[in-house]
Short mmCIF file of C-alpha atoms in Angstrom, two decimals:
data_model
loop_
_atom_site.label_atom_id
_atom_site.label_comp_id
_atom_site.label_asym_id
_atom_site.label_seq_id
_atom_site.Cartn_x
_atom_site.Cartn_y
_atom_site.Cartn_z
CA MET L 1 179.38 107.27 51.09
CA ALA L 2 179.71 107.44 47.31
CA LEU L 3 181.38 104.63 45.44
CA GLU L 4 185.11 105.20 44.94
CA ARG L 5 184.73 104.47 41.24
CA ASP L 6 182.60 107.57 40.86
CA LYS L 7 185.28 109.82 42.36
CA HIS L 8 187.65 108.95 39.53
CA VAL L 9 184.88 109.36 36.95
CA ALA L 10 184.10 112.80 38.39
CA GLN L 11 187.73 113.88 38.21
CA ARG L 12 187.79 113.00 34.51
CA ALA L 13 184.42 114.68 33.93
CA LEU L 14 185.73 117.96 35.34
CA LEU L 15 188.26 118.09 32.51
CA THR L 16 185.49 117.93 29.89
CA LEU L 17 183.95 121.24 31.02
CA ASP L 18 185.48 124.51 29.91
CA GLU L 19 185.55 127.69 31.98
CA ALA L 20 182.34 129.10 30.50
CA GLN L 21 180.46 125.88 31.27
CA LEU L 22 181.78 125.74 34.83
CA LEU L 23 180.76 129.35 35.45
CA ASP L 24 177.32 128.55 34.05
CA VAL L 25 177.03 125.67 36.52
CA TYR L 26 178.05 127.98 39.36
CA ARG L 27 175.59 130.67 38.24
CA LYS L 28 172.69 128.20 38.14
CA MET L 29 173.49 126.81 41.58
CA VAL L 30 173.72 130.28 43.10
CA THR L 31 170.50 131.33 41.32
CA ILE L 32 168.59 128.40 42.82
CA ARG L 33 169.96 129.09 46.32
CA ARG L 34 169.15 132.82 46.20
CA PHE L 35 165.75 132.10 44.65
CA GLU L 36 164.84 129.70 47.45
CA GLU L 37 166.06 132.09 50.14
CA LYS L 38 163.92 134.84 48.65
CA ALA L 39 160.95 132.47 48.29
CA ALA L 40 161.18 131.70 52.00
CA GLU L 41 161.19 135.42 52.76
CA MET L 42 158.19 136.06 50.53
CA TYR L 43 156.33 133.14 52.12
CA THR L 44 156.78 134.62 55.60
CA LYS L 45 155.46 137.93 54.26
CA GLY L 46 152.35 136.24 52.88
CA LYS L 47 153.21 136.91 49.24
CA ILE L 48 153.42 133.15 48.61
CA THR L 49 150.72 130.92 50.06
CA GLY L 50 149.81 127.25 50.05
CA PHE L 51 152.44 124.52 50.06
CA CYS L 52 156.04 125.50 49.38
CA HIS L 53 158.91 122.98 49.43
CA LEU L 54 162.37 124.51 49.13
CA TYR L 55 165.38 122.97 47.39
CA ALA L 56 168.21 124.76 49.25
CA GLY L 57 171.08 122.34 49.87
CA GLU L 58 170.25 120.02 46.97
CA GLU L 59 171.31 122.33 44.10
CA ALA L 60 174.17 120.11 42.96
CA VAL L 61 171.78 117.32 41.99
CA ALA L 62 169.51 119.35 39.70
CA VAL L 63 172.29 121.41 38.13
CA GLY L 64 174.75 118.56 37.75
CA ALA L 65 172.18 116.24 36.20
CA ILE L 66 170.62 118.76 33.82
CA GLN L 67 174.05 120.04 32.74
CA ALA L 68 174.62 116.54 31.36
CA LEU L 69 171.45 116.67 29.21
CA TYR L 70 170.60 118.27 25.88
CA ASP L 71 167.98 120.99 25.55
CA LYS L 72 165.69 118.54 23.74
CA ASP L 73 165.78 116.06 26.63
CA TYR L 74 162.87 115.85 29.04
CA VAL L 75 162.85 116.47 32.79
CA VAL L 76 160.15 115.22 35.18
CA SER L 77 160.21 116.40 38.78
CA THR L 78 158.46 116.33 42.16
CA TYR L 79 156.71 118.97 44.24
CA ARG L 80 160.19 120.24 45.30
CA GLU L 81 160.88 121.38 41.76
CA HIS L 82 161.90 125.06 41.74
CA GLY L 83 165.54 124.07 41.36
CA HIS L 84 164.95 121.58 38.54
CA CYS L 85 162.82 124.07 36.63
CA ILE L 86 165.39 126.86 36.87
CA ALA L 87 168.22 124.48 36.00
CA LYS L 88 166.28 123.44 32.87
CA GLY L 89 166.24 127.07 31.74
CA ALA L 90 163.14 128.69 33.22
CA GLU L 91 163.38 132.40 33.92
CA PRO L 92 163.34 133.26 37.64
CA ARG L 93 160.71 135.90 36.86
CA ALA L 94 158.29 133.32 35.51
CA VAL L 95 158.89 130.89 38.38
CA MET L 96 158.55 133.53 41.09
CA ALA L 97 155.37 134.89 39.46
CA GLU L 98 153.94 131.38 39.57
CA LEU L 99 154.70 131.13 43.27
CA PHE L 100 152.87 134.44 43.69
CA GLY L 101 149.90 132.98 41.75
CA LYS L 102 150.16 135.58 38.98
CA GLU L 103 149.08 135.39 35.34
CA THR L 104 152.70 135.90 34.21
CA GLY L 105 153.76 132.74 36.01
CA ILE L 106 155.14 129.73 34.18
CA SER L 107 151.78 127.97 34.66
CA HIS L 108 149.82 131.26 34.50
CA GLY L 109 149.23 131.21 38.23
CA ARG L 110 147.20 127.98 38.10
CA GLY L 111 149.83 125.61 39.48
CA GLY L 112 151.74 127.38 42.19
CA SER L 113 154.88 126.02 43.81
CA MET L 114 154.08 122.34 43.28
CA HIS L 115 152.99 122.36 39.63
CA LEU L 116 155.51 124.21 37.47
CA PHE L 117 155.33 123.15 33.83
CA ASP L 118 156.84 124.28 30.53
CA PRO L 119 156.62 122.00 27.48
CA VAL L 120 158.77 124.40 25.43
CA LEU L 121 161.66 123.78 27.83
CA ARG L 122 160.62 120.13 27.97
CA PHE L 123 160.17 120.52 31.70
CA MET L 124 157.23 118.17 32.02
CA GLY L 125 156.05 119.16 35.45
CA GLY L 126 156.33 118.80 39.15
CA TYR L 127 153.94 116.27 40.69
CA ALA L 128 152.40 116.50 44.14
CA ILE L 129 151.72 112.75 44.39
CA VAL L 130 154.77 110.96 45.80
CA GLY L 131 156.16 108.85 42.96
CA GLY L 132 153.61 110.33 40.55
CA GLY L 133 156.21 111.46 38.05
CA LEU L 134 157.76 108.01 37.61
CA PRO L 135 155.09 106.49 35.31
CA ILE L 136 154.93 109.75 33.34
CA ALA L 137 158.68 109.65 32.75
CA THR L 138 158.37 106.03 31.66
CA GLY L 139 155.62 106.98 29.22
CA LEU L 140 157.79 109.75 27.80
CA GLY L 141 160.57 107.21 27.33
CA LEU L 142 158.18 104.95 25.46
CA SER L 143 157.15 107.82 23.18
CA ILE L 144 160.82 108.53 22.41
CA ASN L 145 161.30 104.91 21.36
CA TYR L 146 158.18 105.03 19.18
CA ARG L 147 159.53 108.12 17.43
CA GLU L 148 163.02 106.63 17.26
CA GLU L 149 164.56 109.83 18.60
CA ALA L 150 167.92 110.20 20.38
CA GLU L 151 166.34 111.89 23.40
CA VAL L 152 166.34 110.89 27.06
CA VAL L 153 164.13 111.52 30.08
CA CYS L 154 165.61 112.50 33.44
CA CYS L 155 163.19 111.72 36.26
CA PHE L 156 163.84 113.14 39.72
CA PHE L 157 162.17 111.69 42.81
CA GLY L 158 162.83 111.45 46.53
CA ASP L 159 163.69 108.51 48.74
CA GLY L 160 160.07 108.51 49.92
CA ALA L 161 158.96 107.39 46.45
CA VAL L 162 161.01 104.18 46.49
CA PRO L 163 158.48 102.08 48.48
CA GLN L 164 155.72 103.14 46.07
CA GLY L 165 154.47 100.57 43.58
CA ALA L 166 154.91 103.14 40.82
CA PHE L 167 158.68 103.07 41.35
CA HIS L 168 158.93 99.32 40.83
CA GLU L 169 156.44 99.21 37.97
CA SER L 170 158.28 102.00 36.18
CA LEU L 171 161.72 100.44 36.58
CA ASN L 172 160.38 97.07 35.45
CA MET L 173 158.77 98.46 32.29
CA ALA L 174 161.72 100.73 31.48
CA SER L 175 164.13 97.83 31.78
CA LEU L 176 161.94 95.37 29.89
CA TRP L 177 161.54 97.73 26.91
CA LYS L 178 164.96 99.43 27.21
CA LEU L 179 163.46 102.87 27.58
CA PRO L 180 165.80 105.91 27.64
CA VAL L 181 164.99 107.01 31.20
CA ILE L 182 167.46 108.15 33.85
CA PHE L 183 165.91 107.65 37.27
CA VAL L 184 167.54 110.03 39.77
CA CYS L 185 166.67 109.41 43.41
CA GLU L 186 167.43 112.43 45.60
CA ASN L 187 168.04 110.69 48.90
CA ASN L 188 167.95 113.41 51.56
CA PHE L 189 167.34 110.82 54.31
CA TYR L 190 163.82 111.94 55.21
CA GLY L 191 160.40 111.31 53.69
CA MET L 192 158.77 114.29 55.39
CA GLY L 193 159.91 113.50 58.96
CA THR L 194 160.49 109.75 58.59
CA MET L 195 164.09 108.57 58.33
CA VAL L 196 164.79 106.42 55.30
CA GLN L 197 165.90 103.40 57.39
CA ASN L 198 162.52 103.41 59.12
CA ALA L 199 160.65 103.26 55.83
CA ILE L 200 162.73 101.19 53.39
CA CYS L 201 164.25 97.78 54.01
CA GLN L 202 167.24 98.47 51.73
CA GLU L 203 169.12 101.61 52.81
CA GLU L 204 171.40 101.55 49.75
CA LEU L 205 168.67 102.59 47.37
CA TYR L 206 170.74 102.25 44.19
CA ARG L 207 170.74 98.48 44.78
CA PHE L 208 167.08 98.40 43.74
CA ALA L 209 168.48 98.51 40.21
CA ASP L 210 169.77 94.94 40.51
CA PRO L 211 166.42 93.07 40.34
CA TYR L 212 165.51 95.04 37.24
CA LYS L 213 168.84 94.30 35.54
CA ILE L 214 169.83 97.93 35.04
CA PRO L 215 172.94 99.85 36.18
CA GLY L 216 172.67 101.43 39.62
CA VAL L 217 175.13 103.80 41.26
CA ARG L 218 175.31 105.93 44.38
CA VAL L 219 176.91 109.38 44.06
CA ASP L 220 177.70 112.31 46.32
CA GLY L 221 174.75 114.60 45.68
CA MET L 222 176.59 117.52 47.29
CA ASP L 223 179.23 117.35 44.52
CA VAL L 224 177.90 118.82 41.28
CA ILE L 225 180.67 117.32 39.13
CA GLU L 226 180.10 113.83 40.50
CA VAL L 227 176.39 114.09 39.65
CA TYR L 228 177.24 115.45 36.19
CA ALA L 229 179.59 112.52 35.54
CA ALA L 230 177.04 109.89 36.56
CA VAL L 231 174.21 111.36 34.51
CA SER L 232 176.50 111.89 31.49
CA GLU L 233 177.32 108.18 31.59
CA ALA L 234 173.66 107.19 31.97
CA ALA L 235 172.53 109.53 29.17
CA ALA L 236 175.12 108.15 26.75
CA ARG L 237 173.97 104.64 27.54
CA ALA L 238 170.31 105.56 27.01
CA ARG L 239 171.01 107.24 23.66
CA GLU L 240 172.73 104.08 22.49
CA GLY L 241 169.52 102.13 23.09
CA LYS L 242 170.83 100.31 26.16
CA GLY L 243 167.98 101.33 28.42
CA PRO L 244 167.52 103.03 31.79
CA SER L 245 169.77 103.65 34.77
CA LEU L 246 169.16 104.33 38.45
CA ILE L 247 171.25 106.98 40.22
CA GLU L 248 171.00 107.54 43.97
CA ALA L 249 172.28 110.99 44.88
CA ILE L 250 173.01 111.42 48.59
CA THR L 251 171.99 114.96 49.47
CA TYR L 252 170.43 117.04 52.24
CA ARG L 253 167.75 119.70 52.35
CA PHE L 254 168.81 122.60 54.52
CA ARG L 255 165.23 123.43 55.53
CA GLY L 256 162.29 121.37 56.69
CA HIS L 257 160.10 119.30 54.41
CA SER L 258 158.06 122.41 53.63
CA MET L 259 157.79 125.97 54.90
CA SER L 260 155.40 124.75 57.58
CA ASP L 261 157.88 122.17 58.92
CA PRO L 262 160.26 123.27 61.74
CA ALA L 263 162.28 120.03 61.22
CA GLU L 264 162.51 119.31 64.93
CA TYR L 265 163.12 115.62 64.14
CA ARG L 266 166.69 116.51 63.04
CA SER L 267 169.48 117.35 65.45
CA LYS L 268 171.34 120.65 65.19
CA ARG L 269 174.58 118.69 65.02
CA GLU L 270 173.37 116.75 61.99
CA GLU L 271 172.35 119.96 60.26
CA ARG L 272 175.73 121.59 60.95
CA ILE L 273 177.60 118.59 59.54
CA TRP L 274 175.70 118.80 56.28
CA GLN L 275 175.88 122.58 56.04
CA GLU L 276 179.65 122.23 56.19
CA ARG L 277 179.31 120.20 52.98
CA ASP L 278 177.34 123.00 51.28
CA PRO L 279 177.49 122.24 47.52
CA LEU L 280 177.91 125.92 46.62
CA LYS L 281 180.88 126.42 48.92
CA ARG L 282 182.49 123.18 47.77
CA PHE L 283 182.13 124.07 44.11
CA ARG L 284 183.41 127.60 44.67
CA ILE L 285 186.53 126.19 46.35
CA LEU L 286 187.00 123.72 43.51
CA LEU L 287 186.79 126.49 40.89
CA MET L 288 189.35 128.59 42.70
CA HIS L 289 191.78 125.77 43.48
CA GLU L 290 191.44 123.44 40.47
CA ARG L 291 190.74 126.02 37.77
CA ARG L 292 192.42 129.03 39.39
CA LEU L 293 189.37 131.24 38.93
CA ALA L 294 189.61 134.57 40.72
CA PRO L 295 187.28 135.10 43.69
CA ALA L 296 186.28 138.44 42.12
CA THR L 297 184.86 136.56 39.11
CA LEU L 298 182.63 134.46 41.34
CA ASP L 299 181.70 137.45 43.51
CA ALA L 300 180.52 139.25 40.37
CA ILE L 301 178.23 136.31 39.56
CA ASP L 302 176.88 136.37 43.11
CA GLN L 303 176.00 140.06 42.76
CA GLU L 304 174.46 139.54 39.33
CA VAL L 305 172.28 136.69 40.62
CA THR L 306 171.12 138.73 43.61
CA ALA L 307 169.93 141.45 41.22
CA VAL L 308 168.17 138.89 39.01
CA VAL L 309 166.28 137.35 41.94
CA ASP L 310 165.36 140.78 43.37
CA ASP L 311 164.03 141.70 39.93
CA ALA L 312 162.01 138.46 39.85
CA VAL L 313 160.29 139.39 43.10
CA LYS L 314 159.50 142.89 41.84
CA PHE L 315 158.15 141.47 38.58
CA ALA L 316 155.98 138.93 40.41
CA ASP L 317 154.65 141.49 42.86
CA GLU L 318 153.66 143.90 40.08
CA SER L 319 152.19 141.26 37.76
CA PRO L 320 148.40 140.95 37.35
CA GLU L 321 146.24 138.30 38.95
CA PRO L 322 144.68 135.71 36.59
CA PRO L 323 141.43 137.21 35.23
CA LEU L 324 138.32 135.94 36.99
CA GLU L 325 136.54 135.19 33.69
CA GLU L 326 139.20 132.56 32.91
CA LEU L 327 138.72 130.70 36.18
CA THR L 328 137.64 127.47 34.47
CA ARG L 329 140.04 127.63 31.51
CA ASN L 330 141.94 124.33 31.15
CA VAL L 331 139.63 122.72 33.71
CA TYR L 332 136.75 121.66 31.48
CA ALA L 333 136.81 120.66 27.82
CA GLU L 334 135.65 123.47 25.57
#
């Protein structure tokens, strides 16, 4: 599935991370999984309304990619962005409050699940339009070049965005002007309920890099270290002024497209196969076998994360609604 070359790169990349960094990676992945499980629960209770697209199963992509970035680097995401936002450093309290539509939310209750945004963290938003974040990421890359900074942009998008004109226009411009953008395609095989081979003529999506003369690689998106290695390589290249890269991360969402999708287009056998490749379980095994970390150390993180997410729900539930008199704030020019 992933190129053999990347397996060797990932093995070397593992050696560059110390124990504290590896535990931080594990903590972030577990936080995203517990957060999404709790978000699903709150949605069924009516605490969260509107559209809600969960990231469970894909944690290794967000955490592995963002672990390879600097704090000053930018991240652009999609409407399935809870995981990316938390991996970039957002507090679970602020994200959960946003899902609840509360004033204490990361977008002050105005954005909800699909429009998280925090310029301080340089998390430049989730975008509801398929492929909508690609031109924005390209523009950010252009601004970095204008300012002659050593920053990069990491742009996440799904396989459903690849047939969009915005994908091809963005890759063309980024390549032409050598913009420091890392394009990360999260290929979970389904654009809503449509299988990728029924929507895109080229099933190996990383090969779309070839016409635009940029590096393209396919990685195992259920392996956090493999994702980290690929993005580290792409980020180093971008900082050296060598332009963009395209990374296709093969992954799988454990739930339907959104909370309203029963995912009946997928077989139970297919789902079981991918759940056996759960990125959290795989990384936990790796930490215990390769780094000899005690199970009790990881269990303690699990318990700590559970408390953090429970606290986030309590905080969101008790937070105030946005005041009615500010209904039009940030809608019309003042």
